[in-house]
N, CA, C and O atoms as a Tinker XYZ file with bonds, in Angstrom:
   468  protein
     1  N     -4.540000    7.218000   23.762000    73     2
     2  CA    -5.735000    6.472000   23.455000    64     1     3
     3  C     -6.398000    6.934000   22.169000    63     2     4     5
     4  O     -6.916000    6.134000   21.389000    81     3
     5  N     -6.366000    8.316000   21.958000    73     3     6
     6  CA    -6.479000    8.630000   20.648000    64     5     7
     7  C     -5.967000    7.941000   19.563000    63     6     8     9
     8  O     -6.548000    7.989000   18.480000    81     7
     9  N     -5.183000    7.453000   19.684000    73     7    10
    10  CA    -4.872000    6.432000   18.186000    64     9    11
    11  C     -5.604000    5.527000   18.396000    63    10    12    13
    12  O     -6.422000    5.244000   17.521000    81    11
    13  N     -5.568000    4.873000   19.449000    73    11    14
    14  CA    -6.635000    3.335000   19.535000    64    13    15
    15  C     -7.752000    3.415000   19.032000    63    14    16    17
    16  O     -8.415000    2.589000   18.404000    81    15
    17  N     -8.080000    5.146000   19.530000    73    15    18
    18  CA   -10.021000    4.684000   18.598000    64    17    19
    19  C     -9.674000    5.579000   16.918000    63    18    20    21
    20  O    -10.528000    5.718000   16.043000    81    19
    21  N     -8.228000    6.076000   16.829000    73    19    22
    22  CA    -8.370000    5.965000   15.178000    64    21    23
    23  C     -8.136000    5.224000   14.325000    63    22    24    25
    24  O     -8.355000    5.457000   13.136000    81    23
    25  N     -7.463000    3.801000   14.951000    73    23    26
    26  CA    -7.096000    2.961000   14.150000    64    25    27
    27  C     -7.854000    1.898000   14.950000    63    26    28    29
    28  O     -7.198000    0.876000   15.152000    81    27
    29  N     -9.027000    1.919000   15.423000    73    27    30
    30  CA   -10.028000    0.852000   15.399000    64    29    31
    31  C    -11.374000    1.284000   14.825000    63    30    32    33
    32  O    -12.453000    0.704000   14.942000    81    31
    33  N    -11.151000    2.200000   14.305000    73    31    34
    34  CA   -12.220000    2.675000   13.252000    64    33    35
    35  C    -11.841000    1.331000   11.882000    63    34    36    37
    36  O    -10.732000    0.943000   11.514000    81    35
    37  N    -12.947000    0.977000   11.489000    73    35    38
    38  CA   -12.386000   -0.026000   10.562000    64    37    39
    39  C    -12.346000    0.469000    9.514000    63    38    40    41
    40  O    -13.135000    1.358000    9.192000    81    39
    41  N    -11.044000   -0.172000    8.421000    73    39    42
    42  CA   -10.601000    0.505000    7.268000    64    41    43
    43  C     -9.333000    1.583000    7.807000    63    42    44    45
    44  O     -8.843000    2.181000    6.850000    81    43
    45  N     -8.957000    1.801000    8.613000    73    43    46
    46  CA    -8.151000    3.163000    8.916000    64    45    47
    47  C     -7.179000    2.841000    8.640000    63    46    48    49
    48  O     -6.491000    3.463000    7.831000    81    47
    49  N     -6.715000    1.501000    9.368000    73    47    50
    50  CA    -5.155000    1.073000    9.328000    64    49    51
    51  C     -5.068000    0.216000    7.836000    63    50    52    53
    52  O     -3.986000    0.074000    7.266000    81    51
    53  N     -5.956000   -0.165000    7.453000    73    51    54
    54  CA    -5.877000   -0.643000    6.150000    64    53    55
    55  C     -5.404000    0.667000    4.683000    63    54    56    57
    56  O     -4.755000    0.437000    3.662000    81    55
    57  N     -5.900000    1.695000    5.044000    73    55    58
    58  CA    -5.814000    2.818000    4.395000    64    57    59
    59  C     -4.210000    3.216000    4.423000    63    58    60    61
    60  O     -3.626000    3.585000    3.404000    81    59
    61  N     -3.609000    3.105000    5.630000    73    59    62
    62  CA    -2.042000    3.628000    5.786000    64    61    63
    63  C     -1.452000    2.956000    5.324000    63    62    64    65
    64  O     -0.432000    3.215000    4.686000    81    63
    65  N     -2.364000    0.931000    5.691000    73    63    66
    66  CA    -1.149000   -0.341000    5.046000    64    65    67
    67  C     -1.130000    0.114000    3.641000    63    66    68    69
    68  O     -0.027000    0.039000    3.099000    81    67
    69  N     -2.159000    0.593000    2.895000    73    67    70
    70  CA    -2.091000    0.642000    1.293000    64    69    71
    71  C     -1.303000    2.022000    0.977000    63    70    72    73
    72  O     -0.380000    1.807000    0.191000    81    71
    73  N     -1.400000    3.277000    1.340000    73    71    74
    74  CA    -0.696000    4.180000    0.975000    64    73    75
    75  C      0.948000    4.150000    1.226000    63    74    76    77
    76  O      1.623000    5.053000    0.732000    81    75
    77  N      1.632000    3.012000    2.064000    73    75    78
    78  CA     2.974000    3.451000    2.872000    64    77    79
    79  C      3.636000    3.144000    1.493000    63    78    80    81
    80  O      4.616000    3.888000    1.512000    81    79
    81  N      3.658000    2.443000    0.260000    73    79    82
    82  CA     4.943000    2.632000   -1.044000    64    81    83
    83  C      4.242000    3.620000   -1.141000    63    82    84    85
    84  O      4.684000    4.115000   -0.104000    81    83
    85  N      3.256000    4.633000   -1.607000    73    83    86
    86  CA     3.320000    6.093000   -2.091000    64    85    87
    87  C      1.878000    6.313000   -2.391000    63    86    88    89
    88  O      0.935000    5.531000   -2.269000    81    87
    89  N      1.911000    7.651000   -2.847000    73    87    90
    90  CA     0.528000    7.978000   -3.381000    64    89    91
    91  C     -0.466000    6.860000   -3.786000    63    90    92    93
    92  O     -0.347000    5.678000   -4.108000    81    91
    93  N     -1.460000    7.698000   -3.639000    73    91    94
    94  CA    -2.839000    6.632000   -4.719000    64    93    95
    95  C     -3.831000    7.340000   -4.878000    63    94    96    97
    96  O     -4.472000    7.919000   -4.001000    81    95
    97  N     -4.027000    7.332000   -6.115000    73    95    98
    98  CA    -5.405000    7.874000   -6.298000    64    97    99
    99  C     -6.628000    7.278000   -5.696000    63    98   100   101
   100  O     -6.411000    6.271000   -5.022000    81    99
   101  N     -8.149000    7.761000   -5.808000    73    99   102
   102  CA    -9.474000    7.251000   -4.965000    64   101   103
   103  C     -9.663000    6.127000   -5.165000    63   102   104   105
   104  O     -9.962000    5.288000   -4.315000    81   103
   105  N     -9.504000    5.942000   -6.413000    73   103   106
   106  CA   -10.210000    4.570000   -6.975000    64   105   107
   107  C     -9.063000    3.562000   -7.083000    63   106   108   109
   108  O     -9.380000    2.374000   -7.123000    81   107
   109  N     -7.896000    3.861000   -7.131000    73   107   110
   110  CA    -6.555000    2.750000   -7.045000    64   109   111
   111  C     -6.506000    2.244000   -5.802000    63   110   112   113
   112  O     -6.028000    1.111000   -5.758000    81   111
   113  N     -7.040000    2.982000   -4.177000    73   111   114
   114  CA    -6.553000    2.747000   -3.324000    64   113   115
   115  C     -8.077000    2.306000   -2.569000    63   114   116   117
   116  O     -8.182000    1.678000   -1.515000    81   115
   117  N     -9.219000    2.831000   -3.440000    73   115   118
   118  CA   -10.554000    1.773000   -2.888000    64   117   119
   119  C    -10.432000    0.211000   -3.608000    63   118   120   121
   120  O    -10.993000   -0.770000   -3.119000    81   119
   121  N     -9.555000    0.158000   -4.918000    73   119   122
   122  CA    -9.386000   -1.243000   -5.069000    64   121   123
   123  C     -8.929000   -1.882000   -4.167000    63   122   124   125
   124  O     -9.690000   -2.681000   -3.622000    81   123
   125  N     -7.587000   -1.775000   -3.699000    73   123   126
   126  CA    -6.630000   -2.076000   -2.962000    64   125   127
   127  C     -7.310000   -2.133000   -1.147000    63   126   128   129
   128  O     -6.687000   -2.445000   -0.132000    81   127
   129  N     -8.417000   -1.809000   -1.249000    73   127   130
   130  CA    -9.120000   -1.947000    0.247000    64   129   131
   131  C    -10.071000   -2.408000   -0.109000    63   130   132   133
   132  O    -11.083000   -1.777000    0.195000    81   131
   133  N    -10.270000   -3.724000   -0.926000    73   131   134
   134  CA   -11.265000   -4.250000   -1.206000    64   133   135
   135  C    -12.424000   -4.191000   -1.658000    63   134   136   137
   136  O    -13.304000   -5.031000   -1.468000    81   135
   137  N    -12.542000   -2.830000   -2.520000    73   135   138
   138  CA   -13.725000   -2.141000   -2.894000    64   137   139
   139  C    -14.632000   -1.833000   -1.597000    63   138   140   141
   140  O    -15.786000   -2.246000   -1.482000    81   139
   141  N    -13.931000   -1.022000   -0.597000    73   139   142
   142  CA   -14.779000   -0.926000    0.529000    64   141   143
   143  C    -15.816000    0.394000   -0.149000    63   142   144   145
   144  O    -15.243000    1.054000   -1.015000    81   143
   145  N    -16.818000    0.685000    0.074000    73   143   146
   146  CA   -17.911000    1.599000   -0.398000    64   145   147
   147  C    -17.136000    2.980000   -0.427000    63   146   148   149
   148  O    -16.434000    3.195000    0.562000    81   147
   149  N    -17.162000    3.980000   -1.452000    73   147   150
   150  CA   -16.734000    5.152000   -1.615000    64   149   151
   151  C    -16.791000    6.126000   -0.234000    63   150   152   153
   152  O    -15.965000    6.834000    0.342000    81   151
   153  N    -18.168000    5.791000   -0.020000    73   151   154
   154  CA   -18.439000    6.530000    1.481000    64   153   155
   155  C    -17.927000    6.245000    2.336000    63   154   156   157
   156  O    -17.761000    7.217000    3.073000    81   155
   157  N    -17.360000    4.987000    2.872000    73   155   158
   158  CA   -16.544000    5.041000    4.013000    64   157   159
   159  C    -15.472000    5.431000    3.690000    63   158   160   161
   160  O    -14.995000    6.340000    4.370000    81   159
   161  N    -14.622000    4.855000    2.443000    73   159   162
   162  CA   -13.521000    5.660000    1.846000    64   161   163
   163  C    -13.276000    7.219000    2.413000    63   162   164   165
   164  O    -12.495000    7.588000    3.290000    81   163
   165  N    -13.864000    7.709000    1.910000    73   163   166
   166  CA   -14.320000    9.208000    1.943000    64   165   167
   167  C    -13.877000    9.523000    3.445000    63   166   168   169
   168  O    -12.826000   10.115000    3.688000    81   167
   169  N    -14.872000    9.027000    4.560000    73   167   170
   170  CA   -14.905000    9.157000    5.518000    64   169   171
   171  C    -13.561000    8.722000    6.360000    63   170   172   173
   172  O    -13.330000    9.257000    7.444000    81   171
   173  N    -13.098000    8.193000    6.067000    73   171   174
   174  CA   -11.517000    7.216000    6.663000    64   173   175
   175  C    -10.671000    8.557000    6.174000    63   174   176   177
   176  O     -9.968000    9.180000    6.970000    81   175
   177  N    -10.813000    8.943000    4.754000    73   175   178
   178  CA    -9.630000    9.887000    4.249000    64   177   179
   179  C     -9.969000   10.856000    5.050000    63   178   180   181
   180  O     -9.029000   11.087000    5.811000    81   179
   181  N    -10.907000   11.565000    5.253000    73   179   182
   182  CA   -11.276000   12.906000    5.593000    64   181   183
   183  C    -10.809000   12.446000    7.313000    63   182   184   185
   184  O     -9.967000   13.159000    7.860000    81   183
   185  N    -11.224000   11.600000    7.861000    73   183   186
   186  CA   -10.778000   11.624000    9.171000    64   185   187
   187  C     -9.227000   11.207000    9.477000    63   186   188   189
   188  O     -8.926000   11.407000   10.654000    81   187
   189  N     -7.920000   10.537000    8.469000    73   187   190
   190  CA    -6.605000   10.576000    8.590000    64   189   191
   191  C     -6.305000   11.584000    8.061000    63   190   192   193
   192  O     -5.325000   12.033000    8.654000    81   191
   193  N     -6.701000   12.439000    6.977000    73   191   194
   194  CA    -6.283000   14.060000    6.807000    64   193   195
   195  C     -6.541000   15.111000    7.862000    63   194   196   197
   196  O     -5.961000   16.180000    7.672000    81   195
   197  N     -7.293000   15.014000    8.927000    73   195   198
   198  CA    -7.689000   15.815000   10.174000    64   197   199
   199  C     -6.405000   15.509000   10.961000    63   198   200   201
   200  O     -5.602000   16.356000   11.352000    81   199
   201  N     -6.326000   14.202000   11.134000    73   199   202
   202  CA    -5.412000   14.146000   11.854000    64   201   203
   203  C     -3.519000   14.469000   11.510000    63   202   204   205
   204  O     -2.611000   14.526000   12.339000    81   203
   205  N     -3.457000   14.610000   10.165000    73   203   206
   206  CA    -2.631000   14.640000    9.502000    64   205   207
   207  C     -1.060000   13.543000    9.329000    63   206   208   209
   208  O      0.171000   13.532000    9.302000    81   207
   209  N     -2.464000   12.637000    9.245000    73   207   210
   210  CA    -1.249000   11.193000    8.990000    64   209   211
   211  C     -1.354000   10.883000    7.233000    63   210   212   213
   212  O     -0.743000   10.046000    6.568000    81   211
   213  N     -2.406000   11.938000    6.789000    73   211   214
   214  CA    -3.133000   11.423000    5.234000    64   213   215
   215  C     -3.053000   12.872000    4.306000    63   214   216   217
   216  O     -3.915000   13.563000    4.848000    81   215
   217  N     -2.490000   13.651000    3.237000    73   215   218
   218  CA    -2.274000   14.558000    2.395000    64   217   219
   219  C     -3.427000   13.897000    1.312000    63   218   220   221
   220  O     -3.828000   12.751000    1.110000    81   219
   221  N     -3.682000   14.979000    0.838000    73   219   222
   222  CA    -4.090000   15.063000   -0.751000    64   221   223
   223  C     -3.251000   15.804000   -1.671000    63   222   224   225
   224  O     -3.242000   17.021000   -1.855000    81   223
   225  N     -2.360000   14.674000   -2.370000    73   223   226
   226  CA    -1.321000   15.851000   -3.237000    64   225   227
   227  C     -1.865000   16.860000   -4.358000    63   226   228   229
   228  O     -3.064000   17.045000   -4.569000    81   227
   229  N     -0.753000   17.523000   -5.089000    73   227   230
   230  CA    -2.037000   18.620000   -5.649000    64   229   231
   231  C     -2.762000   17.909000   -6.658000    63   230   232   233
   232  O     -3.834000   18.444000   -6.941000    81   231
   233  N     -2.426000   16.613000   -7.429000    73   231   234
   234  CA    -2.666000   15.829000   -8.402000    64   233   235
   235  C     -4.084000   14.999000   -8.120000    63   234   236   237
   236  O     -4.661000   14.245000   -8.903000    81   235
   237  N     -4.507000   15.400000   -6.635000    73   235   238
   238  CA    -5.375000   14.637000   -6.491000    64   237   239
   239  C     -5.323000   13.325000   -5.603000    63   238   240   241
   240  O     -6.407000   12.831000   -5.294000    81   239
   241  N     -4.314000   12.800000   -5.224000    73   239   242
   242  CA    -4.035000   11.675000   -4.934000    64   241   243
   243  C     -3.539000   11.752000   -3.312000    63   242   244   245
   244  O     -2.854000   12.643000   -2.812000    81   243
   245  N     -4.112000   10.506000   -2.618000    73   243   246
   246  CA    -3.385000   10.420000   -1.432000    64   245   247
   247  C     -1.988000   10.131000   -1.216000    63   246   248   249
   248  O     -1.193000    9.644000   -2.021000    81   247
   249  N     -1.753000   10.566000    0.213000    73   247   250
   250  CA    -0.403000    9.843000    0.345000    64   249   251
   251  C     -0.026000   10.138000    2.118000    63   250   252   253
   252  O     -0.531000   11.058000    2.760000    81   251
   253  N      0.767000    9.328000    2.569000    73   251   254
   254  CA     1.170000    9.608000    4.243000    64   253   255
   255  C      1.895000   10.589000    4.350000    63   254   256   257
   256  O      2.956000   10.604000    3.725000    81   255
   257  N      1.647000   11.312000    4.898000    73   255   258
   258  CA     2.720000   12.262000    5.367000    64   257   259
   259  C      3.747000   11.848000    6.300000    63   258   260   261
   260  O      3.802000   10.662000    6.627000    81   259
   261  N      4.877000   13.012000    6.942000    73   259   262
   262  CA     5.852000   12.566000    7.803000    64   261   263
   263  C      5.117000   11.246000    8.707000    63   262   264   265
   264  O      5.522000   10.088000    8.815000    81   263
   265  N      4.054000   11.809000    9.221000    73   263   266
   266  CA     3.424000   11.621000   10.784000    64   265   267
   267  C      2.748000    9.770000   10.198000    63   266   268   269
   268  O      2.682000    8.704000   10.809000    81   267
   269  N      2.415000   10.120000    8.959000    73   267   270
   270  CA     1.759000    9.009000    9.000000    64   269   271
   271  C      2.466000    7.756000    8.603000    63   270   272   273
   272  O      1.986000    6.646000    8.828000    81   271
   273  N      4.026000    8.013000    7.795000    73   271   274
   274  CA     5.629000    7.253000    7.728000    64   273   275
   275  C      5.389000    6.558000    9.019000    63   274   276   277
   276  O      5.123000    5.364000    9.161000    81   275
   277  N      5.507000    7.388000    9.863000    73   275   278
   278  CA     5.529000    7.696000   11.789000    64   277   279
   279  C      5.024000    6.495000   12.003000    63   278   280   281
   280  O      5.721000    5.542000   12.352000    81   279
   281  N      3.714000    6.434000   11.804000    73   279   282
   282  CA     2.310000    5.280000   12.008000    64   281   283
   283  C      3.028000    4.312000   11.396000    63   282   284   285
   284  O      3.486000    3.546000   12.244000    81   283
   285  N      3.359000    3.978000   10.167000    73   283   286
   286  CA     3.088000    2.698000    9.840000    64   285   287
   287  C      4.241000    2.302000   10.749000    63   286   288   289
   288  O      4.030000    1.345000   11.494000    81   287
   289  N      5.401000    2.880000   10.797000    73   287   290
   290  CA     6.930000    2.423000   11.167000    64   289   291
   291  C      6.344000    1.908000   12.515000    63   290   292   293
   292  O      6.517000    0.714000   12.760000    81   291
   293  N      5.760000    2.570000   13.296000    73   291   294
   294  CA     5.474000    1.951000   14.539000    64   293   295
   295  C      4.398000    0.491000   14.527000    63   294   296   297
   296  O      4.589000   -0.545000   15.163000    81   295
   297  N      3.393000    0.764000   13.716000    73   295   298
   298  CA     2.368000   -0.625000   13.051000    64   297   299
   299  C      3.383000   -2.055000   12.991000    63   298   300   301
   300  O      3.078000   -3.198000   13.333000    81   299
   301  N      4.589000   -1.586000   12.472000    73   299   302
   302  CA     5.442000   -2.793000   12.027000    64   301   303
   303  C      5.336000   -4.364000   13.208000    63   302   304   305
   304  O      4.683000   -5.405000   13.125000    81   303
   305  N      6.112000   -3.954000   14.011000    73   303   306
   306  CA     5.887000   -4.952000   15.193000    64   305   307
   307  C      4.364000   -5.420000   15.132000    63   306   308   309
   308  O      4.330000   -6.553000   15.613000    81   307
   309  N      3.593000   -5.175000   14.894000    73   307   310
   310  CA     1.769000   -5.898000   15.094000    64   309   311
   311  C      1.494000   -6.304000   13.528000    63   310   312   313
   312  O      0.502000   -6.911000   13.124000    81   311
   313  N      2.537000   -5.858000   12.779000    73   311   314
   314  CA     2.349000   -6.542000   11.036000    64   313   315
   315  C      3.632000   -7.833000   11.303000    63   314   316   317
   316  O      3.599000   -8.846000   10.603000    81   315
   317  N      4.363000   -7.708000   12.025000    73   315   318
   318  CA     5.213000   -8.985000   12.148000    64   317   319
   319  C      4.536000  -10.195000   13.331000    63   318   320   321
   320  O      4.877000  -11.368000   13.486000    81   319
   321  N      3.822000   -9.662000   13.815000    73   319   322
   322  CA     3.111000  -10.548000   15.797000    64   321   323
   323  C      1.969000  -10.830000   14.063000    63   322   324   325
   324  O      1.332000  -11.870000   14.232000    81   323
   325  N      1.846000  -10.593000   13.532000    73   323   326
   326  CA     0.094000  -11.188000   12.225000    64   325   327
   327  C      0.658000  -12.066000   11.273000    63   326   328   329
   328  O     -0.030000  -12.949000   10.760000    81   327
   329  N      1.684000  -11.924000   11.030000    73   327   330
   330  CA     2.484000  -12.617000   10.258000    64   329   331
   331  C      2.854000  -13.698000   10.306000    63   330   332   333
   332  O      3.092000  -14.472000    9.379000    81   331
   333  N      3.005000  -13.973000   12.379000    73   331   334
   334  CA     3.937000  -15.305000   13.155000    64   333   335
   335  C      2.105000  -16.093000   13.215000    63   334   336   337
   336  O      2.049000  -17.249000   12.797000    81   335
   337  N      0.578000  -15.369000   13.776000    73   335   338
   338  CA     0.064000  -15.373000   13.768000    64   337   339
   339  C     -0.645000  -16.456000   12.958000    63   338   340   341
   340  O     -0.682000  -17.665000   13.186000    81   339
   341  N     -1.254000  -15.695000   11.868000    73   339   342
   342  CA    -1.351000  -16.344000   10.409000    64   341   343
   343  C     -0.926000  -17.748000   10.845000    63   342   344   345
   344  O     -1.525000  -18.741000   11.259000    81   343
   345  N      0.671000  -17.354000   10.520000    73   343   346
   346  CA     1.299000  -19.290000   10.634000    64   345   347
   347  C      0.644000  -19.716000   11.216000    63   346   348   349
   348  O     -0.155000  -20.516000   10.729000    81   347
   349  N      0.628000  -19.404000   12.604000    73   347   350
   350  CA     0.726000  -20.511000   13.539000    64   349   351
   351  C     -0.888000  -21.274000   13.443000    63   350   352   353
   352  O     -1.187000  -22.434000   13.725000    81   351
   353  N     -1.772000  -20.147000   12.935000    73   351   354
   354  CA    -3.336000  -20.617000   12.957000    64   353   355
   355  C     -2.975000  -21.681000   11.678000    63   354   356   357
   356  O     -3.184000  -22.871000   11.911000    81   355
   357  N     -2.391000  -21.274000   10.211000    73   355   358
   358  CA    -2.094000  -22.271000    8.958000    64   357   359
   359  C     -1.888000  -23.629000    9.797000    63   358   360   361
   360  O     -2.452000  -24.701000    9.575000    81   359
   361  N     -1.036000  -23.371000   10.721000    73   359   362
   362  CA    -0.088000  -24.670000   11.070000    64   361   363
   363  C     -1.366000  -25.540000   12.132000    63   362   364   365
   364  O     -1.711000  -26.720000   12.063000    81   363
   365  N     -1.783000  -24.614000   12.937000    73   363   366
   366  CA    -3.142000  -25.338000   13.344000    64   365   367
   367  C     -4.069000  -25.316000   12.933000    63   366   368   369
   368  O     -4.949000  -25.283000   13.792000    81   367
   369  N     -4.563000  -25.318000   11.510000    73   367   370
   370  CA    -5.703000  -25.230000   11.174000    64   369   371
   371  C     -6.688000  -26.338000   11.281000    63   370   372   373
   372  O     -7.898000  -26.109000   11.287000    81   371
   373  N     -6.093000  -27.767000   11.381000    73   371   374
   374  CA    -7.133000  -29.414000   11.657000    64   373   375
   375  C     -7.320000  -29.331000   13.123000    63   374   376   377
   376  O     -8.165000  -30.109000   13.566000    81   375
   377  N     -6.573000  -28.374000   14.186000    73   375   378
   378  CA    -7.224000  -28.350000   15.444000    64   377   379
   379  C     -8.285000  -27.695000   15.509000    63   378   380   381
   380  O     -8.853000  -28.344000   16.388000    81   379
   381  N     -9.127000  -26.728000   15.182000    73   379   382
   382  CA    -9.623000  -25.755000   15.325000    64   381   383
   383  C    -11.450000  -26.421000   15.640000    63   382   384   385
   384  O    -12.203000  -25.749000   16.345000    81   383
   385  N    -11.906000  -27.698000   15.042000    73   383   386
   386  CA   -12.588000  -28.502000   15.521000    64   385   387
   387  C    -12.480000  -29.039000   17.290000    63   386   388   389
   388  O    -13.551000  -28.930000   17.887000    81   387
   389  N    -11.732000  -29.384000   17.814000    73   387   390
   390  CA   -11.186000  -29.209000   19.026000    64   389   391
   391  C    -10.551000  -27.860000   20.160000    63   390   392   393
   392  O     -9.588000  -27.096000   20.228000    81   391
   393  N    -11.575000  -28.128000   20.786000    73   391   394
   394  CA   -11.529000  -27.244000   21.933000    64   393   395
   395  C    -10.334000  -27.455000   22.810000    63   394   396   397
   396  O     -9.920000  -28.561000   23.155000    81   395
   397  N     -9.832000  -26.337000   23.131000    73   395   398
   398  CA    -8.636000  -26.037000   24.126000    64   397   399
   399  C     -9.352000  -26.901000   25.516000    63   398   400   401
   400  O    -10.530000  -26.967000   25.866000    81   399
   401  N     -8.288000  -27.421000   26.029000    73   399   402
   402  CA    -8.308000  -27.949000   27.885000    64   401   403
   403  C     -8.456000  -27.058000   28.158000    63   402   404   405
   404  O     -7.894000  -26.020000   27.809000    81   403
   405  N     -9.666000  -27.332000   29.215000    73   403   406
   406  CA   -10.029000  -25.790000   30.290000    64   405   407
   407  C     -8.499000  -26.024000   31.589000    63   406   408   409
   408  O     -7.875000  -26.985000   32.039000    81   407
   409  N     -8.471000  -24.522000   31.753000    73   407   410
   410  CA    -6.868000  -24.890000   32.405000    64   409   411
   411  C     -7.264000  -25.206000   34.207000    63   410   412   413
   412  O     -8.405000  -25.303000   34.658000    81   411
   413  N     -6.143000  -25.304000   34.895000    73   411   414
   414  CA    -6.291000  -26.477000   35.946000    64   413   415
   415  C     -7.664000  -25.286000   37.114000    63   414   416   417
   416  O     -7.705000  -24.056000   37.073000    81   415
   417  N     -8.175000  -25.798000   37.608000    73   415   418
   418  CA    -8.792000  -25.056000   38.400000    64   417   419
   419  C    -10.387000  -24.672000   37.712000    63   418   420   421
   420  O    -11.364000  -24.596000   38.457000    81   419
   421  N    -10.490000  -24.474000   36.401000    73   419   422
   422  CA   -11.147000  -23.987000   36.025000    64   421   423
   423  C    -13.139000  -25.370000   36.127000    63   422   424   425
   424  O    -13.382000  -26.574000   36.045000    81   423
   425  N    -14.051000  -23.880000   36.370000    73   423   426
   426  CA   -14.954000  -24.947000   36.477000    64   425   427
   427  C    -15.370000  -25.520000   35.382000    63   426   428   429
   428  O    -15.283000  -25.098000   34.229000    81   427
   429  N    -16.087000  -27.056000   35.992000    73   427   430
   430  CA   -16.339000  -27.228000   34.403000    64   429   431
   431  C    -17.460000  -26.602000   32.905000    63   430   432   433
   432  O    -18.145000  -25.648000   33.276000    81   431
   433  N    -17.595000  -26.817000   32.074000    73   431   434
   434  CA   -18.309000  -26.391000   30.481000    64   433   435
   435  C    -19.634000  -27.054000   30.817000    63   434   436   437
   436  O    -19.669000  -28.278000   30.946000    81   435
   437  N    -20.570000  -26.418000   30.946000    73   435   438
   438  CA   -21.947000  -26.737000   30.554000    64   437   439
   439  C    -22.216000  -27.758000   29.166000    63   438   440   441
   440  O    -21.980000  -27.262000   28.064000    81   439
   441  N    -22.633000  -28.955000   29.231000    73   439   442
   442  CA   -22.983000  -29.423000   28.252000    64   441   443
   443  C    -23.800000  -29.144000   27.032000    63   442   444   445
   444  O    -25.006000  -28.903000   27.084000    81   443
   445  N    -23.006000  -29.192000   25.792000    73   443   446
   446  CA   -23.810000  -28.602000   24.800000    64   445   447
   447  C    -25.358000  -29.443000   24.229000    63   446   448   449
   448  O    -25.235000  -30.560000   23.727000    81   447
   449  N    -26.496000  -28.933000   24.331000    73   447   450
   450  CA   -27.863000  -29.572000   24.275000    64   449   451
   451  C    -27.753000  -30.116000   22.972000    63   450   452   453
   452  O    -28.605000  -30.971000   22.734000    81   451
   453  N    -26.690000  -29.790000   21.758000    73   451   454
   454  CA   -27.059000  -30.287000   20.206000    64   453   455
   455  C    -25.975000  -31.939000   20.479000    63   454   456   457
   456  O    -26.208000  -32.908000   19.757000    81   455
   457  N    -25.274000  -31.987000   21.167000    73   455   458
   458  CA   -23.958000  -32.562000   20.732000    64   457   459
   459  C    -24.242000  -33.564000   22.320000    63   458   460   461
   460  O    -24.047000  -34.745000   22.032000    81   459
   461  N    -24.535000  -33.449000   23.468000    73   459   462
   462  CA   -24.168000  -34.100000   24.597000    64   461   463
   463  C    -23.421000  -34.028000   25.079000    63   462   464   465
   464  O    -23.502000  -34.585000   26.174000    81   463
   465  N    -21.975000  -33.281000   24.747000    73   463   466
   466  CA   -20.689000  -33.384000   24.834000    64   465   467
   467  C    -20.115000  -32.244000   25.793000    63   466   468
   468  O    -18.906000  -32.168000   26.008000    81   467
């Protein structure tokens, strides 16, 4: 369960997706995470270097270690299930105005007060 609440810390797993081709310096790899604020930066590195999925080489720069190779290799399967994902929302994207059938059994939806419906 320990991984679950380190990689639902937000930014964490984004941090490993950007380091797994190699090093990065602070500011190459806060681009690459969307200019998330230095301080959480900070805070994400300092908490995957505790755990030692995250190095600081001597140059200054991040990078995954064995453990954190480890992480992404296992991430893969939930970067391929986001991938099929994605599509399938692209491919439904004109449904998304329309609500799913409530399934058999189920009671019915309170009417919405803006809509009547």
């Amino acid at each position: 369960m320990a991984a679950l609440d380190l990689f639902g810390r937000r930014w964490s797993l984004r941090v490993v997706w950007e380091l797994r081709e190699g090093a990065l310096g602070f500011r190459a790899l806060r681009e690459r995470c969307s200019n998330m604020s230095s301080s959480v930066l900070r805070q994400r590195l300092v908490e995957l270097i505790e755990v030692r999925l995250v190095h600081q080489t001597p140059d200054g720069h991040y990078a995954l270690t064995a453990l954190g190779r480890q992480a992404h290799t296992a991430l893969s399967p939930l970067v391929d299930w986001s991938v099929a994902w994605a599509s399938d929302l692209a491919e439904h994207s004109d449904d998304h105005d329309t609500p799913a059938p409530d399934p058999p059994g189920a009671p019915p939806r309170p009417l919405d007060d803006a809509t009547g419906t």
